[in-house]
């Protein structure tokens, strides 16, 4: 009896604390809205929306869940035997009481999750929904907006840069898989087979990953340069090897439509090569030596051990890194923005670069930029679902 009174007292205290918190948030929000509406109507409206969303969460979670704590659990939930024959009604009551008991146990967990859920809704979910709404509006930089329906999507599809941006993403993905996907696998295998010097080579391959992206691009801009008497490092090397003669035109690595994509991918591969190599190297450490010993007993040569033992054991890691690499390629922005500005022509423009141009360029068309963002979000969501599907299959196979 005493335990029951203590439990009920704790539940009542939780209810009181939740309602006090809700009241404090409400008072602060109302004061902020009143102040902002007199100083800045736009900010006032924004704070009003956020306060309304937060208020609903607080009311539902802060009041509803403590009330669930106060729900009495009858003898069925407490495990007291019941007399009489088992009936459908009895089964229904048992299920209902078990559900109530489960909710009571989870209520405190939900209360602790409330701050994280609120932050997620405000800073992750709300911007996504806001971008979706803005994609159907003509938003002006100086304020005000008008509903235009699908006009932004029609303009986006009619823009030549739309097709170019996505085709460039596919081309970047193809070059990336050629230059940056398989080489780390085989180099990791070679490093793993070394008798001495493994730490040295792991460090050498990983060092470029530690260099900031802006510094990396400054270095490679100098390497690709076609200015001056002998150009950058690559052109100087071509002169030294006799491939280029004095008076010949230097190779414009970043101004030639046929060379600019592999040049950028080469730079990005150099910067991210070490991270992928270390992941593969770590996966190789998890392969049982007994598998290799069994293969040797069966007479397998090194190539057969690679084909039938090593690569199958790396399959899950390779698949996950492949999907992550494609997701990263679709979202590239900094490299083409800083090194080529999407040129020559639109040879290196990307969806994210177009979103920046449309939304933050001279026209500042936020509605059109939001339409671009919605399409990009759908593509990334599709790949993300596939990624989670692959990881689940991988966990099932390993389990």
Short mmCIF file of C-alpha atoms in Angstrom, two decimals:
data_model
loop_
_atom_site.label_atom_id
_atom_site.label_comp_id
_atom_site.label_asym_id
_atom_site.label_seq_id
_atom_site.Cartn_x
_atom_site.Cartn_y
_atom_site.Cartn_z
CA UNK A 1 0.00 0.00 0.00
CA UNK A 2 2.82 2.35 0.92
CA UNK A 3 4.58 1.62 -2.39
CA UNK A 4 1.42 2.45 -4.28
CA UNK A 5 1.11 5.80 -2.47
CA UNK A 6 4.74 6.67 -3.24
CA UNK A 7 4.25 5.73 -6.89
CA UNK A 8 1.12 7.86 -7.18
CA UNK A 9 2.89 10.79 -5.50
CA UNK A 10 5.70 10.57 -8.06
CA UNK A 11 3.19 10.53 -10.87
CA UNK A 12 1.42 13.60 -9.53
CA UNK A 13 4.75 15.44 -9.14
CA UNK A 14 5.65 14.58 -12.75
CA UNK A 15 2.31 15.97 -13.89
CA UNK A 16 2.81 19.20 -11.93
CA UNK A 17 6.36 19.70 -13.27
CA UNK A 18 5.22 19.12 -16.84
CA UNK A 19 2.43 21.67 -16.55
CA UNK A 20 4.72 24.24 -14.91
CA UNK A 21 7.18 23.81 -17.79
CA UNK A 22 4.37 24.25 -20.30
CA UNK A 23 3.22 27.42 -18.55
CA UNK A 24 6.74 28.91 -18.49
CA UNK A 25 7.26 28.18 -22.18
CA UNK A 26 3.91 29.75 -22.95
CA UNK A 27 4.70 32.93 -20.99
CA UNK A 28 8.12 33.32 -22.65
CA UNK A 29 6.69 32.67 -26.11
CA UNK A 30 3.85 35.16 -25.70
CA UNK A 31 6.27 37.83 -24.48
CA UNK A 32 8.61 37.18 -27.39
CA UNK A 33 5.80 37.32 -29.94
CA UNK A 34 4.43 40.59 -28.49
CA UNK A 35 7.89 42.17 -28.58
CA UNK A 36 8.76 40.97 -32.07
CA UNK A 37 5.44 41.90 -33.65
CA UNK A 38 6.00 45.51 -32.66
CA UNK A 39 9.64 45.53 -33.76
CA UNK A 40 9.61 43.11 -36.69
CA UNK A 41 6.33 41.67 -38.03
CA UNK A 42 8.09 38.98 -40.08
CA UNK A 43 10.09 37.77 -37.09
CA UNK A 44 6.95 37.92 -34.98
CA UNK A 45 5.10 35.66 -37.38
CA UNK A 46 8.01 33.22 -37.44
CA UNK A 47 8.25 33.11 -33.65
CA UNK A 48 4.49 32.67 -33.49
CA UNK A 49 4.65 29.62 -35.72
CA UNK A 50 7.53 28.10 -33.76
CA UNK A 51 5.83 28.85 -30.44
CA UNK A 52 2.61 27.27 -31.66
CA UNK A 53 4.41 24.11 -32.75
CA UNK A 54 6.37 23.90 -29.51
CA UNK A 55 3.23 24.63 -27.49
CA UNK A 56 1.36 21.77 -29.11
CA UNK A 57 4.23 19.41 -28.37
CA UNK A 58 4.42 20.52 -24.76
CA UNK A 59 0.68 20.24 -24.22
CA UNK A 60 0.38 16.82 -25.84
CA UNK A 61 3.50 15.33 -24.31
CA UNK A 62 3.76 17.26 -21.07
CA UNK A 63 0.13 16.74 -20.11
CA UNK A 64 -0.94 13.61 -21.98
CA UNK A 65 1.91 11.36 -20.95
CA UNK A 66 1.79 12.22 -17.22
CA UNK A 67 -1.94 11.50 -17.36
CA UNK A 68 -1.06 8.09 -18.75
CA UNK A 69 1.10 7.63 -15.68
CA UNK A 70 -1.96 8.15 -13.52
CA UNK A 71 -3.95 5.45 -15.32
CA UNK A 72 -4.68 2.70 -12.84
CA UNK A 73 -3.50 -0.77 -13.63
CA UNK A 74 -6.06 -3.36 -12.56
CA UNK A 75 -5.52 -6.91 -11.51
CA UNK A 76 -5.01 -8.14 -15.07
CA UNK A 77 -2.02 -5.85 -15.61
CA UNK A 78 -0.63 -6.73 -12.18
CA UNK A 79 -0.82 -10.42 -12.90
CA UNK A 80 -3.60 -11.38 -10.44
CA UNK A 81 -5.27 -14.61 -11.55
CA UNK A 82 -8.83 -14.25 -12.83
CA UNK A 83 -11.49 -16.85 -12.31
CA UNK A 84 -13.87 -17.99 -15.00
CA UNK A 85 -13.57 -19.35 -18.51
CA UNK A 86 -11.36 -17.62 -21.10
CA UNK A 87 -13.46 -15.61 -23.53
CA UNK A 88 -12.81 -13.20 -26.39
CA UNK A 89 -13.83 -10.33 -24.14
CA UNK A 90 -11.32 -11.44 -21.55
CA UNK A 91 -8.54 -11.60 -24.16
CA UNK A 92 -9.46 -8.11 -25.30
CA UNK A 93 -9.28 -6.80 -21.75
CA UNK A 94 -5.91 -8.44 -21.20
CA UNK A 95 -4.50 -6.87 -24.37
CA UNK A 96 -5.88 -3.46 -23.39
CA UNK A 97 -4.39 -3.61 -19.91
CA UNK A 98 -1.03 -4.76 -21.27
CA UNK A 99 -1.06 -1.83 -23.66
CA UNK A 100 -1.79 0.59 -20.80
CA UNK A 101 1.02 -0.92 -18.77
CA UNK A 102 3.41 -0.58 -21.70
CA UNK A 103 2.48 3.09 -22.15
CA UNK A 104 3.04 3.73 -18.46
CA UNK A 105 6.51 2.27 -18.67
CA UNK A 106 7.38 4.28 -21.79
CA UNK A 107 5.96 7.60 -20.59
CA UNK A 108 9.09 8.73 -18.76
CA UNK A 109 11.23 7.85 -21.77
CA UNK A 110 9.02 10.00 -23.99
CA UNK A 111 9.34 12.89 -21.56
CA UNK A 112 13.13 12.70 -21.71
CA UNK A 113 12.98 12.56 -25.51
CA UNK A 114 10.77 15.64 -25.72
CA UNK A 115 13.62 18.22 -26.01
CA UNK A 116 15.33 16.23 -28.77
CA UNK A 117 12.04 15.71 -30.63
CA UNK A 118 11.26 19.42 -30.37
CA UNK A 119 14.67 20.41 -31.74
CA UNK A 120 14.35 17.87 -34.56
CA UNK A 121 10.94 19.19 -35.57
CA UNK A 122 12.05 22.83 -35.42
CA UNK A 123 15.43 22.57 -37.13
CA UNK A 124 15.07 19.53 -39.40
CA UNK A 125 11.45 18.76 -40.20
CA UNK A 126 10.12 22.33 -40.29
CA UNK A 127 12.69 23.55 -42.90
CA UNK A 128 11.83 20.57 -45.11
CA UNK A 129 8.11 21.28 -44.96
CA UNK A 130 8.72 25.00 -45.39
CA UNK A 131 10.78 24.36 -48.54
CA UNK A 132 7.97 22.19 -49.90
CA UNK A 133 5.44 24.99 -49.34
CA UNK A 134 7.76 27.65 -50.77
CA UNK A 135 8.19 25.60 -53.94
CA UNK A 136 4.58 26.48 -54.83
CA UNK A 137 5.05 30.21 -54.16
CA UNK A 138 6.70 33.22 -55.74
CA UNK A 139 8.73 34.50 -52.80
CA UNK A 140 10.13 38.02 -53.01
CA UNK A 141 13.34 38.99 -51.25
CA UNK A 142 11.80 42.16 -49.79
CA UNK A 143 8.89 40.23 -48.30
CA UNK A 144 5.59 38.93 -49.51
CA UNK A 145 4.75 35.88 -51.55
CA UNK A 146 2.09 34.66 -53.92
CA UNK A 147 0.79 31.20 -54.73
CA UNK A 148 1.86 30.10 -58.21
CA UNK A 149 1.09 26.38 -58.09
CA UNK A 150 3.36 24.26 -60.27
CA UNK A 151 4.89 27.21 -62.11
CA UNK A 152 8.24 26.87 -60.32
CA UNK A 153 8.46 23.20 -61.26
CA UNK A 154 7.58 23.99 -64.88
CA UNK A 155 10.30 26.64 -65.01
CA UNK A 156 12.78 24.26 -63.42
CA UNK A 157 12.07 21.50 -65.96
CA UNK A 158 12.31 24.00 -68.84
CA UNK A 159 15.70 25.26 -67.63
CA UNK A 160 18.57 23.76 -69.71
CA UNK A 161 20.67 23.67 -66.57
CA UNK A 162 18.25 21.17 -64.98
CA UNK A 163 19.09 18.42 -67.45
CA UNK A 164 22.77 19.44 -67.50
CA UNK A 165 23.05 19.36 -63.70
CA UNK A 166 21.65 15.84 -63.38
CA UNK A 167 23.59 14.51 -66.36
CA UNK A 168 26.73 15.97 -64.81
CA UNK A 169 25.87 14.21 -61.54
CA UNK A 170 25.60 10.90 -63.41
CA UNK A 171 28.91 11.59 -65.17
CA UNK A 172 30.59 12.51 -61.89
CA UNK A 173 29.21 9.30 -60.36
CA UNK A 174 30.61 7.26 -63.26
CA UNK A 175 34.05 8.87 -63.03
CA UNK A 176 33.99 8.54 -59.24
CA UNK A 177 33.23 4.81 -59.39
CA UNK A 178 35.99 4.35 -61.96
CA UNK A 179 38.68 6.33 -60.15
CA UNK A 180 37.67 6.32 -56.51
CA UNK A 181 35.76 3.13 -55.72
CA UNK A 182 37.77 0.06 -56.73
CA UNK A 183 41.36 1.41 -56.32
CA UNK A 184 41.05 1.82 -52.51
CA UNK A 185 39.88 -1.79 -52.26
CA UNK A 186 42.91 -3.25 -54.00
CA UNK A 187 45.40 -0.88 -52.37
CA UNK A 188 43.96 -1.79 -48.95
CA UNK A 189 44.45 -5.46 -49.85
CA UNK A 190 48.07 -4.80 -50.89
CA UNK A 191 48.80 -2.84 -47.70
CA UNK A 192 47.25 -5.65 -45.68
CA UNK A 193 49.56 -8.19 -47.35
CA UNK A 194 52.72 -6.20 -46.57
CA UNK A 195 55.16 -7.72 -44.12
CA UNK A 196 56.64 -4.40 -43.00
CA UNK A 197 55.72 -0.74 -43.35
CA UNK A 198 51.95 -1.02 -42.87
CA UNK A 199 51.66 1.97 -40.46
CA UNK A 200 53.75 4.15 -42.79
CA UNK A 201 51.61 3.47 -45.85
CA UNK A 202 48.37 3.85 -43.90
CA UNK A 203 49.57 7.27 -42.76
CA UNK A 204 50.71 8.32 -46.24
CA UNK A 205 47.39 7.40 -47.83
CA UNK A 206 45.36 9.01 -45.03
CA UNK A 207 47.24 12.33 -44.88
CA UNK A 208 45.27 14.02 -47.74
CA UNK A 209 42.05 13.41 -45.80
CA UNK A 210 43.38 15.64 -43.00
CA UNK A 211 43.92 18.65 -45.28
CA UNK A 212 41.01 21.14 -45.24
CA UNK A 213 38.95 21.19 -48.43
CA UNK A 214 39.70 24.83 -49.27
CA UNK A 215 43.45 24.20 -48.96
CA UNK A 216 43.12 21.10 -51.14
CA UNK A 217 41.39 23.10 -53.87
CA UNK A 218 44.01 25.85 -53.70
CA UNK A 219 46.75 23.25 -54.18
CA UNK A 220 45.00 21.57 -57.10
CA UNK A 221 44.13 24.87 -58.76
CA UNK A 222 47.87 25.51 -58.95
CA UNK A 223 48.48 21.97 -60.22
CA UNK A 224 45.88 22.34 -63.00
CA UNK A 225 46.85 25.91 -63.91
CA UNK A 226 47.41 26.74 -67.59
CA UNK A 227 48.65 30.28 -66.94
CA UNK A 228 52.21 31.57 -67.11
CA UNK A 229 55.14 30.39 -69.16
CA UNK A 230 54.90 26.71 -68.23
CA UNK A 231 51.54 26.61 -66.46
CA UNK A 232 50.96 24.59 -63.35
CA UNK A 233 52.60 21.42 -62.10
CA UNK A 234 50.91 19.12 -64.63
CA UNK A 235 51.76 21.26 -67.64
CA UNK A 236 55.33 21.68 -66.40
CA UNK A 237 55.60 17.92 -66.12
CA UNK A 238 54.32 17.52 -69.69
CA UNK A 239 57.00 19.96 -70.88
CA UNK A 240 59.70 18.09 -68.93
CA UNK A 241 58.62 14.78 -70.44
CA UNK A 242 58.68 16.24 -73.95
CA UNK A 243 54.97 15.70 -74.51
CA UNK A 244 54.56 19.46 -74.87
CA UNK A 245 57.10 21.46 -76.82
CA UNK A 246 57.91 25.18 -76.44
CA UNK A 247 55.26 27.12 -78.32
CA UNK A 248 52.57 24.46 -77.87
CA UNK A 249 49.32 25.39 -76.22
CA UNK A 250 49.17 24.20 -72.65
CA UNK A 251 46.47 21.77 -71.54
CA UNK A 252 43.54 23.63 -69.98
CA UNK A 253 42.50 21.02 -67.45
CA UNK A 254 39.68 23.09 -65.96
CA UNK A 255 38.59 24.84 -69.17
CA UNK A 256 38.22 21.82 -71.41
CA UNK A 257 34.79 20.16 -71.27
CA UNK A 258 36.32 16.73 -71.86
CA UNK A 259 38.96 17.06 -69.13
CA UNK A 260 37.27 19.08 -66.41
CA UNK A 261 35.13 16.26 -64.96
CA UNK A 262 37.92 13.68 -64.56
CA UNK A 263 40.16 16.47 -63.24
CA UNK A 264 37.70 17.38 -60.48
CA UNK A 265 37.02 13.73 -59.65
CA UNK A 266 40.77 13.08 -59.49
CA UNK A 267 41.11 15.88 -56.97
CA UNK A 268 38.17 14.63 -54.88
CA UNK A 269 39.46 11.06 -55.04
CA UNK A 270 42.86 12.21 -53.78
CA UNK A 271 41.18 13.96 -50.85
CA UNK A 272 38.86 11.13 -49.83
CA UNK A 273 40.95 8.13 -50.83
CA UNK A 274 42.48 7.55 -47.40
CA UNK A 275 39.19 7.33 -45.52
CA UNK A 276 37.83 4.60 -47.79
CA UNK A 277 41.15 2.75 -47.68
CA UNK A 278 41.16 2.65 -43.86
CA UNK A 279 37.58 1.35 -43.80
CA UNK A 280 38.48 -1.46 -46.19
CA UNK A 281 41.66 -2.17 -44.23
CA UNK A 282 39.66 -2.46 -41.00
CA UNK A 283 37.22 -4.84 -42.72
CA UNK A 284 40.13 -6.98 -43.89
CA UNK A 285 41.27 -7.37 -40.28
CA UNK A 286 37.92 -8.98 -39.51
CA UNK A 287 38.31 -11.78 -42.06
CA UNK A 288 39.17 -15.05 -40.32
CA UNK A 289 42.58 -16.51 -41.18
CA UNK A 290 40.96 -19.93 -41.10
CA UNK A 291 39.20 -19.10 -44.37
CA UNK A 292 42.54 -18.41 -46.07
CA UNK A 293 44.08 -21.54 -44.55
CA UNK A 294 41.18 -23.64 -45.81
CA UNK A 295 41.55 -22.09 -49.27
CA UNK A 296 45.28 -22.89 -49.31
CA UNK A 297 44.59 -26.48 -48.28
CA UNK A 298 42.15 -26.73 -51.20
CA UNK A 299 44.92 -25.53 -53.52
CA UNK A 300 43.64 -22.00 -54.19
CA UNK A 301 46.18 -19.61 -55.70
CA UNK A 302 46.40 -15.93 -54.58
CA UNK A 303 43.99 -14.78 -57.29
CA UNK A 304 41.44 -17.42 -56.29
CA UNK A 305 41.78 -16.48 -52.61
CA UNK A 306 41.12 -12.87 -53.59
CA UNK A 307 38.11 -13.82 -55.69
CA UNK A 308 36.47 -16.43 -53.47
CA UNK A 309 37.48 -15.30 -49.96
CA UNK A 310 38.51 -11.65 -49.73
CA UNK A 311 36.06 -9.93 -52.06
CA UNK A 312 32.97 -11.85 -50.83
CA UNK A 313 33.89 -10.92 -47.25
CA UNK A 314 34.21 -7.26 -48.28
CA UNK A 315 30.95 -7.24 -50.24
CA UNK A 316 28.80 -5.60 -47.55
CA UNK A 317 31.39 -2.89 -46.85
CA UNK A 318 31.81 -2.20 -50.56
CA UNK A 319 28.06 -1.91 -51.09
CA UNK A 320 27.59 0.53 -48.20
CA UNK A 321 30.53 2.71 -49.29
CA UNK A 322 29.26 2.63 -52.87
CA UNK A 323 25.87 4.04 -51.85
CA UNK A 324 27.47 6.65 -49.58
CA UNK A 325 29.81 7.67 -52.38
CA UNK A 326 26.92 8.14 -54.81
CA UNK A 327 25.03 10.18 -52.20
CA UNK A 328 28.09 12.38 -51.73
CA UNK A 329 28.59 12.86 -55.48
CA UNK A 330 24.98 13.99 -55.95
CA UNK A 331 25.52 16.68 -53.31
CA UNK A 332 28.90 18.05 -54.44
CA UNK A 333 29.04 21.82 -54.36
CA UNK A 334 32.28 23.26 -53.03
CA UNK A 335 34.60 21.85 -55.70
CA UNK A 336 32.77 23.09 -58.82
CA UNK A 337 31.75 26.32 -57.07
CA UNK A 338 35.28 27.35 -56.11
CA UNK A 339 37.26 25.88 -59.01
CA UNK A 340 35.07 26.14 -62.13
CA UNK A 341 31.91 28.06 -61.12
CA UNK A 342 29.99 25.37 -63.00
CA UNK A 343 31.92 25.90 -66.23
CA UNK A 344 33.09 25.72 -68.86
CA UNK A 345 29.56 26.46 -69.97
CA UNK A 346 27.51 24.22 -67.71
CA UNK A 347 29.87 21.25 -67.90
CA UNK A 348 30.33 21.02 -64.12
CA UNK A 349 27.13 22.53 -62.78
CA UNK A 350 25.37 20.36 -60.19
CA UNK A 351 21.92 20.38 -58.55
CA UNK A 352 23.26 21.93 -55.33
CA UNK A 353 25.18 24.57 -57.29
CA UNK A 354 22.01 25.44 -59.20
CA UNK A 355 20.08 25.74 -55.94
CA UNK A 356 22.69 28.22 -54.72
CA UNK A 357 22.64 30.19 -57.97
CA UNK A 358 18.86 30.43 -58.16
CA UNK A 359 18.29 31.11 -54.47
CA UNK A 360 21.25 33.32 -53.64
CA UNK A 361 22.25 34.71 -57.02
CA UNK A 362 21.16 38.01 -58.48
CA UNK A 363 17.50 36.98 -58.92
CA UNK A 364 17.09 35.45 -55.43
CA UNK A 365 14.14 33.28 -56.50
CA UNK A 366 13.54 31.33 -53.33
CA UNK A 367 10.44 29.59 -54.67
CA UNK A 368 12.30 28.22 -57.68
CA UNK A 369 15.27 27.24 -55.50
CA UNK A 370 12.86 25.40 -53.20
CA UNK A 371 11.50 23.44 -56.18
CA UNK A 372 15.07 22.37 -57.00
CA UNK A 373 15.55 21.41 -53.34
CA UNK A 374 12.40 19.28 -53.27
CA UNK A 375 13.54 17.29 -56.32
CA UNK A 376 16.99 16.82 -54.80
CA UNK A 377 15.40 15.74 -51.51
CA UNK A 378 13.30 13.09 -53.29
CA UNK A 379 16.38 11.68 -55.04
CA UNK A 380 18.43 11.61 -51.83
CA UNK A 381 15.52 10.07 -49.92
CA UNK A 382 15.28 7.28 -52.50
CA UNK A 383 18.98 6.49 -52.20
CA UNK A 384 18.76 6.69 -48.40
CA UNK A 385 15.93 4.14 -48.31
CA UNK A 386 18.02 1.85 -50.50
CA UNK A 387 20.99 2.39 -48.17
CA UNK A 388 18.98 1.38 -45.09
CA UNK A 389 17.63 -1.62 -46.99
CA UNK A 390 21.15 -2.74 -47.86
CA UNK A 391 22.42 -2.23 -44.30
CA UNK A 392 19.51 -4.26 -42.93
CA UNK A 393 20.26 -7.12 -45.32
CA UNK A 394 23.93 -6.90 -44.34
CA UNK A 395 23.12 -7.07 -40.62
CA UNK A 396 20.81 -10.04 -41.24
CA UNK A 397 23.48 -11.93 -43.17
CA UNK A 398 26.14 -11.21 -40.56
CA UNK A 399 23.76 -12.12 -37.73
#
